[in-house]
Tab-separated table of C-alpha atoms in Angstrom:
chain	number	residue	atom	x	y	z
I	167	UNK	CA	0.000	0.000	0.000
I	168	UNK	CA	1.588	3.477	-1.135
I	169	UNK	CA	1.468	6.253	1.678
I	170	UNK	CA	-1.099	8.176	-0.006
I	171	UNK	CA	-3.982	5.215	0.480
I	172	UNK	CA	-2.819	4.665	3.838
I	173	UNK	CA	-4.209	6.093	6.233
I	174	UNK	CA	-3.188	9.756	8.503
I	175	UNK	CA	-2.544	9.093	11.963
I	176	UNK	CA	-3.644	12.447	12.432
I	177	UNK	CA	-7.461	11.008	11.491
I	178	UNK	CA	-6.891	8.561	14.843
I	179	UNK	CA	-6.194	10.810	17.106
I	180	UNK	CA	-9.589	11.415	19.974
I	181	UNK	CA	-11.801	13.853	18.676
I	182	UNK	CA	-11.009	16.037	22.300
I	183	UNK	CA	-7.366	16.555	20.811
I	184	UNK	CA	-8.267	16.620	16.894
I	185	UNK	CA	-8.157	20.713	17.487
I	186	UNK	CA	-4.259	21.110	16.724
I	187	UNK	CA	-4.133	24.562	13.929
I	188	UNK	CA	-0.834	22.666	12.482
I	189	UNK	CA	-3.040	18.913	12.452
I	190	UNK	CA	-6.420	18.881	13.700
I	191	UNK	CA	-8.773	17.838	11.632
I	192	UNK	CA	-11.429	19.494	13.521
I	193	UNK	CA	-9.740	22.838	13.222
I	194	UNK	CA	-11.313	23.871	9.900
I	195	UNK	CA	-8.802	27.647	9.965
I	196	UNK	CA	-5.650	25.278	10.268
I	197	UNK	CA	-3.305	23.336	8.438
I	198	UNK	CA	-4.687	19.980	8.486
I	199	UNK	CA	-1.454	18.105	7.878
I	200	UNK	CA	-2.105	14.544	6.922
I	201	UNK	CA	0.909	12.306	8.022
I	202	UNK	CA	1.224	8.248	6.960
I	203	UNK	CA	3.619	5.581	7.546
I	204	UNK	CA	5.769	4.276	4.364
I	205	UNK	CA	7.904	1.390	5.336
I	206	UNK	CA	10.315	2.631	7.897
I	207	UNK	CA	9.567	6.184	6.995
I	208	UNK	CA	6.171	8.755	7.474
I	209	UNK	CA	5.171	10.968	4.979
I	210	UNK	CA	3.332	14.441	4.818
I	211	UNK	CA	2.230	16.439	1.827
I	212	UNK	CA	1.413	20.146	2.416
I	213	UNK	CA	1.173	22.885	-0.290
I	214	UNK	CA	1.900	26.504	1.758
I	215	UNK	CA	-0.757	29.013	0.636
I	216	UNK	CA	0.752	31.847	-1.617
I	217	UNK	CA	0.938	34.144	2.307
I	218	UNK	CA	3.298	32.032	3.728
I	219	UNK	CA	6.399	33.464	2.376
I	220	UNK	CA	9.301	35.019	4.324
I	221	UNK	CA	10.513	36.857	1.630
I	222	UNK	CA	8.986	36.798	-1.801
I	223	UNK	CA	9.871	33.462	-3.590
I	224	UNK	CA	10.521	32.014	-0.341
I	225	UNK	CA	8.188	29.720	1.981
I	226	UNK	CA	8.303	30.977	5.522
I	227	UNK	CA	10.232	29.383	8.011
I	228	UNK	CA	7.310	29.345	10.982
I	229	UNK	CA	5.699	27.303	8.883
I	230	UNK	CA	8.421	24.718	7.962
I	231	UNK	CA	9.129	24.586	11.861
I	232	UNK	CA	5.093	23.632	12.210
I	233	UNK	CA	4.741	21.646	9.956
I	234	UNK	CA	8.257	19.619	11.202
I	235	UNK	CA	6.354	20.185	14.431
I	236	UNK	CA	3.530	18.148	13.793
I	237	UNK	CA	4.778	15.586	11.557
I	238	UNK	CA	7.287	14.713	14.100
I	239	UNK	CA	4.355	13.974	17.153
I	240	UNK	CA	2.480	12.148	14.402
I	241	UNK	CA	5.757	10.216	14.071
I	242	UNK	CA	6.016	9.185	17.444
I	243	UNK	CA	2.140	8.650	17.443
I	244	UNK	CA	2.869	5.802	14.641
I	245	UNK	CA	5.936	4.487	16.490
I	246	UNK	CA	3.661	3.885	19.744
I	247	UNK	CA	1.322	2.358	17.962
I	248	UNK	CA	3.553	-0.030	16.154
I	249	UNK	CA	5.037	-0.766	19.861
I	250	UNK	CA	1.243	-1.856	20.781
I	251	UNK	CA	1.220	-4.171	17.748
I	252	UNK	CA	-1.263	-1.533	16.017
I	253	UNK	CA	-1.547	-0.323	12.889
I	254	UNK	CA	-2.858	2.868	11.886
I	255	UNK	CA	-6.350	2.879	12.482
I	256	UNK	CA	-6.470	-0.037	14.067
I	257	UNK	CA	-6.970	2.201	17.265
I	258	UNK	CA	-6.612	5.700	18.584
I	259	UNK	CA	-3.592	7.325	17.785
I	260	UNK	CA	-1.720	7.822	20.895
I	261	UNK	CA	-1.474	12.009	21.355
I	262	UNK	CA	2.388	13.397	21.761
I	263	UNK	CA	3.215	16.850	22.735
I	264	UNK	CA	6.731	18.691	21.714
I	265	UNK	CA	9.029	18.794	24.365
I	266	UNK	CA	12.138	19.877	22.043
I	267	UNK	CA	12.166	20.997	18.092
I	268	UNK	CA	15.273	21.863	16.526
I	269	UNK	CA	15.361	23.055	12.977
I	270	UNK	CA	18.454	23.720	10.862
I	271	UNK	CA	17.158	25.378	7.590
I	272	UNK	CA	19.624	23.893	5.498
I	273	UNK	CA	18.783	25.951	2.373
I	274	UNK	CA	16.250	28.649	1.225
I	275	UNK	CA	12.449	26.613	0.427
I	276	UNK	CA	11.208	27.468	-2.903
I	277	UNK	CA	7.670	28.683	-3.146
I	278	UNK	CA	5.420	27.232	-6.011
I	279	UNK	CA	6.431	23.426	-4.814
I	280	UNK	CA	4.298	20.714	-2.755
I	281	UNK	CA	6.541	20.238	0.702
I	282	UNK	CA	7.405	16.741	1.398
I	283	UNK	CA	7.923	15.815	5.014
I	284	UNK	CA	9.460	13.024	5.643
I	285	UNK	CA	10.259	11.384	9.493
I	286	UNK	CA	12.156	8.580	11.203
I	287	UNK	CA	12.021	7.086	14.567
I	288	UNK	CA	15.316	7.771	16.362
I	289	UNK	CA	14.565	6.059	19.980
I	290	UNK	CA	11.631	5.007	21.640
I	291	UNK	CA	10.571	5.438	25.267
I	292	UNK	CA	7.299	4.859	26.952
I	293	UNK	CA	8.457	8.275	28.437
I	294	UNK	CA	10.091	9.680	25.549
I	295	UNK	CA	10.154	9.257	21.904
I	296	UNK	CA	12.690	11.376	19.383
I	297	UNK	CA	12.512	11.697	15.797
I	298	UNK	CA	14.003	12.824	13.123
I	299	UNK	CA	12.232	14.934	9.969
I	300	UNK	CA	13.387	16.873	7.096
I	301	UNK	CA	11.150	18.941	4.759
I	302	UNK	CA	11.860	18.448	0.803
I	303	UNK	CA	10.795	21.203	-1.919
I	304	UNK	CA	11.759	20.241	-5.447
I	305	UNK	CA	13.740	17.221	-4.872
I	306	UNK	CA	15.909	18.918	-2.202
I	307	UNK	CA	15.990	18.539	1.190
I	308	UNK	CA	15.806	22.212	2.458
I	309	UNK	CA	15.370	21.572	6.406
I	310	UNK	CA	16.512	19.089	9.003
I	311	UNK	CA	15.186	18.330	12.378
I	312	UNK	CA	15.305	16.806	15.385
I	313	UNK	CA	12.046	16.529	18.118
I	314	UNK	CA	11.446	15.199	21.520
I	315	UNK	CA	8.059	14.318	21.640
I	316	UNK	CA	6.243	13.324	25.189
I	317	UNK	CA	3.187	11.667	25.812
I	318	UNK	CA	0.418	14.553	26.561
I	319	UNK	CA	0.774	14.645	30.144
I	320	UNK	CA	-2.775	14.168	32.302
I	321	UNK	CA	-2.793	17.509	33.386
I	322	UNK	CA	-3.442	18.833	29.701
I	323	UNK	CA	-5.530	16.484	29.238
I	324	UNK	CA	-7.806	16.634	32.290
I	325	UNK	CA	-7.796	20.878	30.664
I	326	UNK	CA	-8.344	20.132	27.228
I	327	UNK	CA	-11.558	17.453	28.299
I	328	UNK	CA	-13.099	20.375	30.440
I	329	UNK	CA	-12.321	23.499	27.255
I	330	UNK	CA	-13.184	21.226	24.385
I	331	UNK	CA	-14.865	23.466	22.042
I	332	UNK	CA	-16.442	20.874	19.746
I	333	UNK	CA	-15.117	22.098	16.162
I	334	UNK	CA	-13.435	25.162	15.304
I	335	UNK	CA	-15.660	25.842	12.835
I	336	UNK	CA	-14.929	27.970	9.120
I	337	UNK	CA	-16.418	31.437	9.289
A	233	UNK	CA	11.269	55.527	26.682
A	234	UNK	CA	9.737	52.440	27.160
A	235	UNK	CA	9.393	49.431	24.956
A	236	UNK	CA	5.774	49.695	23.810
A	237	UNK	CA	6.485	53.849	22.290
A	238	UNK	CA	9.764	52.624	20.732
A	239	UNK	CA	9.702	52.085	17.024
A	240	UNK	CA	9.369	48.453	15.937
A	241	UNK	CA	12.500	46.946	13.854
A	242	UNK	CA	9.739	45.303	11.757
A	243	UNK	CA	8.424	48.691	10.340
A	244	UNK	CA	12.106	49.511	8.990
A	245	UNK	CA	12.732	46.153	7.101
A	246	UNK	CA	12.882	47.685	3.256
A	247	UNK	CA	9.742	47.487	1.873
A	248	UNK	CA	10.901	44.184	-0.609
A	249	UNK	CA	11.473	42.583	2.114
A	250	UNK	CA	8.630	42.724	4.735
A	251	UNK	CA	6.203	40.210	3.146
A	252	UNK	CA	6.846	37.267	6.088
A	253	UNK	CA	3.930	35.558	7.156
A	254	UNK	CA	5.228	36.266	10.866
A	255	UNK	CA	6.412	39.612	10.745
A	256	UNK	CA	5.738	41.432	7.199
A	257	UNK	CA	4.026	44.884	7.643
A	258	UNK	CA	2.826	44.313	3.883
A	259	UNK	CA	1.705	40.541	4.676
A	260	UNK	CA	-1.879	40.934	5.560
A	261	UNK	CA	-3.122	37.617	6.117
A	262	UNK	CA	-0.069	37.528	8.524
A	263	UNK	CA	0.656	37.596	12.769
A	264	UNK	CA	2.797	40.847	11.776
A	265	UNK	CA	4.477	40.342	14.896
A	266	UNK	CA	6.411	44.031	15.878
A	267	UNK	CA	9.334	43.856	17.952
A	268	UNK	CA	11.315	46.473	19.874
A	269	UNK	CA	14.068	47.026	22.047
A	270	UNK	CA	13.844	47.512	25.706
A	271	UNK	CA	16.898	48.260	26.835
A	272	UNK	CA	19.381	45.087	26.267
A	273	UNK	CA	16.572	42.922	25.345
A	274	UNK	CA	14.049	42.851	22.764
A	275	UNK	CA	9.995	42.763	23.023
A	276	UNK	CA	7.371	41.429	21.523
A	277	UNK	CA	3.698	41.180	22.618
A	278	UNK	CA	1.337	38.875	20.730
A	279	UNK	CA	-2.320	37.415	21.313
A	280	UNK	CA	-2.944	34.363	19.946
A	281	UNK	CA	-6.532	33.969	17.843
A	282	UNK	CA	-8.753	31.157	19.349
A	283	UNK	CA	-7.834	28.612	16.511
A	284	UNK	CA	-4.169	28.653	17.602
A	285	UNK	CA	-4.134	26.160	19.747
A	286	UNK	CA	-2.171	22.292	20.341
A	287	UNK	CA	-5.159	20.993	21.919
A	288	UNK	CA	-8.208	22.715	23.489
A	289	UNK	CA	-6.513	25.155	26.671
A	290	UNK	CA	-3.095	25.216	24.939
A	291	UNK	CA	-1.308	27.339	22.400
A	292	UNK	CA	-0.231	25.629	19.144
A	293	UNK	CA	3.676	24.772	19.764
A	294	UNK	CA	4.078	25.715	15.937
A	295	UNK	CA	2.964	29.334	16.294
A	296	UNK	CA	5.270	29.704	19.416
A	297	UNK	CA	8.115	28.255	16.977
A	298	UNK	CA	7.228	30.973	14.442
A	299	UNK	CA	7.297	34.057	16.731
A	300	UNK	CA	10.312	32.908	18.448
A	301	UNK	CA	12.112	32.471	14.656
A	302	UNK	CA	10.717	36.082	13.813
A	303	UNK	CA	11.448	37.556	17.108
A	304	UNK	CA	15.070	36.166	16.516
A	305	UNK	CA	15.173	37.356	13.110
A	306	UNK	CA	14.358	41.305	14.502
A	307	UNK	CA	16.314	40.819	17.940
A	308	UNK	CA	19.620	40.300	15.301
A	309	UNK	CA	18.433	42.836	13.070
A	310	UNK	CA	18.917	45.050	16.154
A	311	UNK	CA	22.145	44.014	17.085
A	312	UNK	CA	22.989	44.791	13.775
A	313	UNK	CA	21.780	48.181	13.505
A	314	UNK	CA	23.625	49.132	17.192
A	315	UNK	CA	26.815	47.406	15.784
A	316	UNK	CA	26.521	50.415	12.678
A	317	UNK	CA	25.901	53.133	15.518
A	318	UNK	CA	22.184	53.242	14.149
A	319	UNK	CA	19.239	53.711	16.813
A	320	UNK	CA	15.958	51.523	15.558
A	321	UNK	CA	14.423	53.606	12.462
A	322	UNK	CA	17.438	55.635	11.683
A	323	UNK	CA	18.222	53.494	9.379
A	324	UNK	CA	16.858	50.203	7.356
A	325	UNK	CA	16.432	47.699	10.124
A	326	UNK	CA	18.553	44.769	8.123
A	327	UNK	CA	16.835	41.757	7.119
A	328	UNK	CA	18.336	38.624	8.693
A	329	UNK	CA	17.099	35.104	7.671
A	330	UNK	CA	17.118	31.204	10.343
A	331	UNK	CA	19.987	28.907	9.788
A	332	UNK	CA	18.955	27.142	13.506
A	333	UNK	CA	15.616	27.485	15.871
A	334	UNK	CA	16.001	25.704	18.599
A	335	UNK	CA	13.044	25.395	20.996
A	336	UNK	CA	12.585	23.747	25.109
A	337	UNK	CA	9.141	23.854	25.350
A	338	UNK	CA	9.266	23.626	28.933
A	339	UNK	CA	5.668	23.806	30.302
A	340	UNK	CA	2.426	24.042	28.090
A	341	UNK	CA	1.124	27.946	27.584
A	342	UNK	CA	-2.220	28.403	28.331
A	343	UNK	CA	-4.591	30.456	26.035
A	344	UNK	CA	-6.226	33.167	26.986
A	345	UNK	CA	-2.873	35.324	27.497
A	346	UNK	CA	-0.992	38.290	25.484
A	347	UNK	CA	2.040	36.517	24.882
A	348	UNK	CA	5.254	38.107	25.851
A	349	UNK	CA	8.281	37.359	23.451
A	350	UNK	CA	11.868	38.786	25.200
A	351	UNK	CA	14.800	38.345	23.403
A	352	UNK	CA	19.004	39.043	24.222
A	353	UNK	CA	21.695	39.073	22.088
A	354	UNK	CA	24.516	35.916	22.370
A	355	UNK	CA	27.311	36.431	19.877
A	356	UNK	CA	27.642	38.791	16.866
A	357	UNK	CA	29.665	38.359	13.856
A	358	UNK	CA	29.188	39.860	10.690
A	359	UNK	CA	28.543	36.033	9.597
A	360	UNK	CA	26.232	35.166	11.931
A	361	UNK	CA	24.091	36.141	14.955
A	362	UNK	CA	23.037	34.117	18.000
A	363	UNK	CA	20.361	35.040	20.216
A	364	UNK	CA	18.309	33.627	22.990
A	365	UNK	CA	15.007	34.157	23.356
A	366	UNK	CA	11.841	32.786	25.150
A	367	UNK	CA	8.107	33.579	25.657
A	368	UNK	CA	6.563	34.275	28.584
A	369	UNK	CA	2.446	33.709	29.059
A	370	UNK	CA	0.761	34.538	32.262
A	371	UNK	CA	4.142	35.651	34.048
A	372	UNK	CA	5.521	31.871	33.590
A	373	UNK	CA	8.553	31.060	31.019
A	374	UNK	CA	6.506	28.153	29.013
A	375	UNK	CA	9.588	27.998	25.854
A	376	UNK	CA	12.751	28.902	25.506
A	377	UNK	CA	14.981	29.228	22.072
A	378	UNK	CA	18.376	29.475	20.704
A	379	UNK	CA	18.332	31.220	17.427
A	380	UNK	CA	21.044	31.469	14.765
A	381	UNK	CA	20.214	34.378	11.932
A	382	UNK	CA	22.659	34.960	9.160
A	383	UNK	CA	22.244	38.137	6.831
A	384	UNK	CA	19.899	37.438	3.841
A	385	UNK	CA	21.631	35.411	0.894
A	386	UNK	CA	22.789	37.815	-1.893
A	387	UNK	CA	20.572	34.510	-4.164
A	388	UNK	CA	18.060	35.273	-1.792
A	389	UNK	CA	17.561	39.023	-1.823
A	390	UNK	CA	18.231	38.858	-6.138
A	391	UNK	CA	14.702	36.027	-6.535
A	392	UNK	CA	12.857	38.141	-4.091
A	393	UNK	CA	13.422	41.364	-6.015
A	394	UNK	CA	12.240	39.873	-9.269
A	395	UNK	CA	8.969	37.913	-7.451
A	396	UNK	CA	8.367	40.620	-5.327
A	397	UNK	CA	4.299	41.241	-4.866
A	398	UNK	CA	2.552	44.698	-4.023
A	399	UNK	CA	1.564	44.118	-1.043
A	400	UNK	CA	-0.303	40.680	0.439
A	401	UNK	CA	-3.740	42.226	0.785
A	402	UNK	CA	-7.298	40.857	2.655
A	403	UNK	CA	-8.905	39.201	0.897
C-alpha cells in the first residue's frame, strides 16, 4: 500500500485533541497536515498558501518549523502504535506533545512546490520518543530536524476534556 | 522611553522585504508580529486567535516556533543596527534570515494570554548572529529558544526582487 492510500494518523487521534491549527482535523482555519507511515519512513504532503512566504519566492520558516512540528508527534504517534502491535487505524492514535524541536534550515524553500515531510524514529521510550524529519521542496531537502516528543501529560488532558470546544468551525 | 512607544525593527525592514507571514508589515493575512528594544533585550507582545491552539486550553507549539524564529530574526536585526551606531528607524532595520531554531518547550502555555516574546543578544559576527530568546504567558517562562540568523543570501535578496508582490492584501 503506497502512503497516499494509507491512512493519517492524524485522522486517529480522539476527537477532544483533533483541534491542533498545524493537524487537527477538527480545526477547519488550520493546516490539516495529513501524516502516513511508508515502510520505515512517514510521509506528509502540504502545499503553503501563496501568504506564507518570508521573503517573496521564499516559503516561511514558521511554517516549515510547524509543519516539522507536527509531523514529528504524528511520528512518534505511529511508532507507539507499532510498539502496541497496532496499525494505523487499528486504534486511537496515541497524542504526543513537543518537548524539544530543533530546525536547521539547510537551504532557502522554494515557493510554487508541494513540501514533502518526511520522518524517522530515532529512539523510543514509553516516556520519551525522538525523531528525526526533514522537509523536501523540489527534490531537495531544504530543512533538518530533530524533536522530543512526550506523551500529553494528564494535566493537559484533564484541561483540554473540560475546554473542548467541539469544532473550530470555518467562518 | 519604554518598549511599547519605541519604534518596531519590523516597520524599517525595506519594503521588498517585509512580506513574512510572521512579521511582514505588507503581509496581511499575517501575525505581523512588531518587535522592539527595551533596553538590552528585545519585546514582543502577541495574542494568539482562538484557533491557535495544540489541543483545546493550549497554544499551538508551531505558532510559538514561528514568533520565536521572527522575534530572533528582529532581535539580530537590532544588534545589527547598534553594531553600525544606528538607533531603531534611523536606518533600514537589516533583514536577517534562520539557519537554527532551537526550541525547550518547557511547560504548556495556556490560552487566553498576550504573549510576551523577550529576546538578548549571544554572539555577533558579521557572519552570523546568535540570540536567545523565550516567551513568557501569564508571568511563567513556558519555551525557551536558541536562534542562529545569518544576513539574507545575496541569491536570496536577487529572486525576491524579481517575485516581489505589491503588497499581500485581505482578501
Amino acid at each position: 500500500m503506497s502512503a497516499d492510500q494509507a491512512q493519517a494518523l492524524q485522522d486517529w487521534y480522539p476527537d477532544d485533541f483533533s483541534h491542533c491549527f498545524g493537524c487537527g482535523r477538527l480545526n477547519a482555519h488550520g493546516h490539516q497536515l495529513k501524516t502516513r507511515v511508508e515502510g520505515e519512513e512517514t510521509v506528509s504532503l502540504f502545499r503553503p498558501s501563496p501568504e506564507h512566504m518570508a521573503v517573496p519566492g521564499f516559503v516561511y520558516g514558521g511554517l516549515l518549523a510547524s509543519l516539522l512540528d507536527c509531523h514529528g508527534m504524528a511520528t512518534a504517534s505511529a511508532a507507539a502504535l507499532r510498539e502496541a502491535g497496532h496499525s494505523v487505524g487499528e486504534a486511537p492514535s496515541p497524542r504526543y506533545v513537543t518537548a524539544m524541536l530543533h530546525v536547521d534550515f539547510v537551504r532557502p524553500t522554494p515557493v510554487g512546490h508541494v513540501l514533502e515531510i518526511r520522518g524517522r524514529l530515532e529512539e523510543f521510550t514509553s516516556r520519551k520518543v525522538k525523531v528525526s524529519a526533514w522537509i523536501m521542496a523540489d527534490g531537495e531537502t531544504t530543512a533538518r530536524a530533530s524533536i522530543v516528543a512526550v506523551p500529553m501529560p494528564e494535566k493537559m488532558r484533564e484541561r483540554s476534556h473540560a475546554e473542548r470546544p467541539p469544532v473550530i468551525a470555518p467562518t
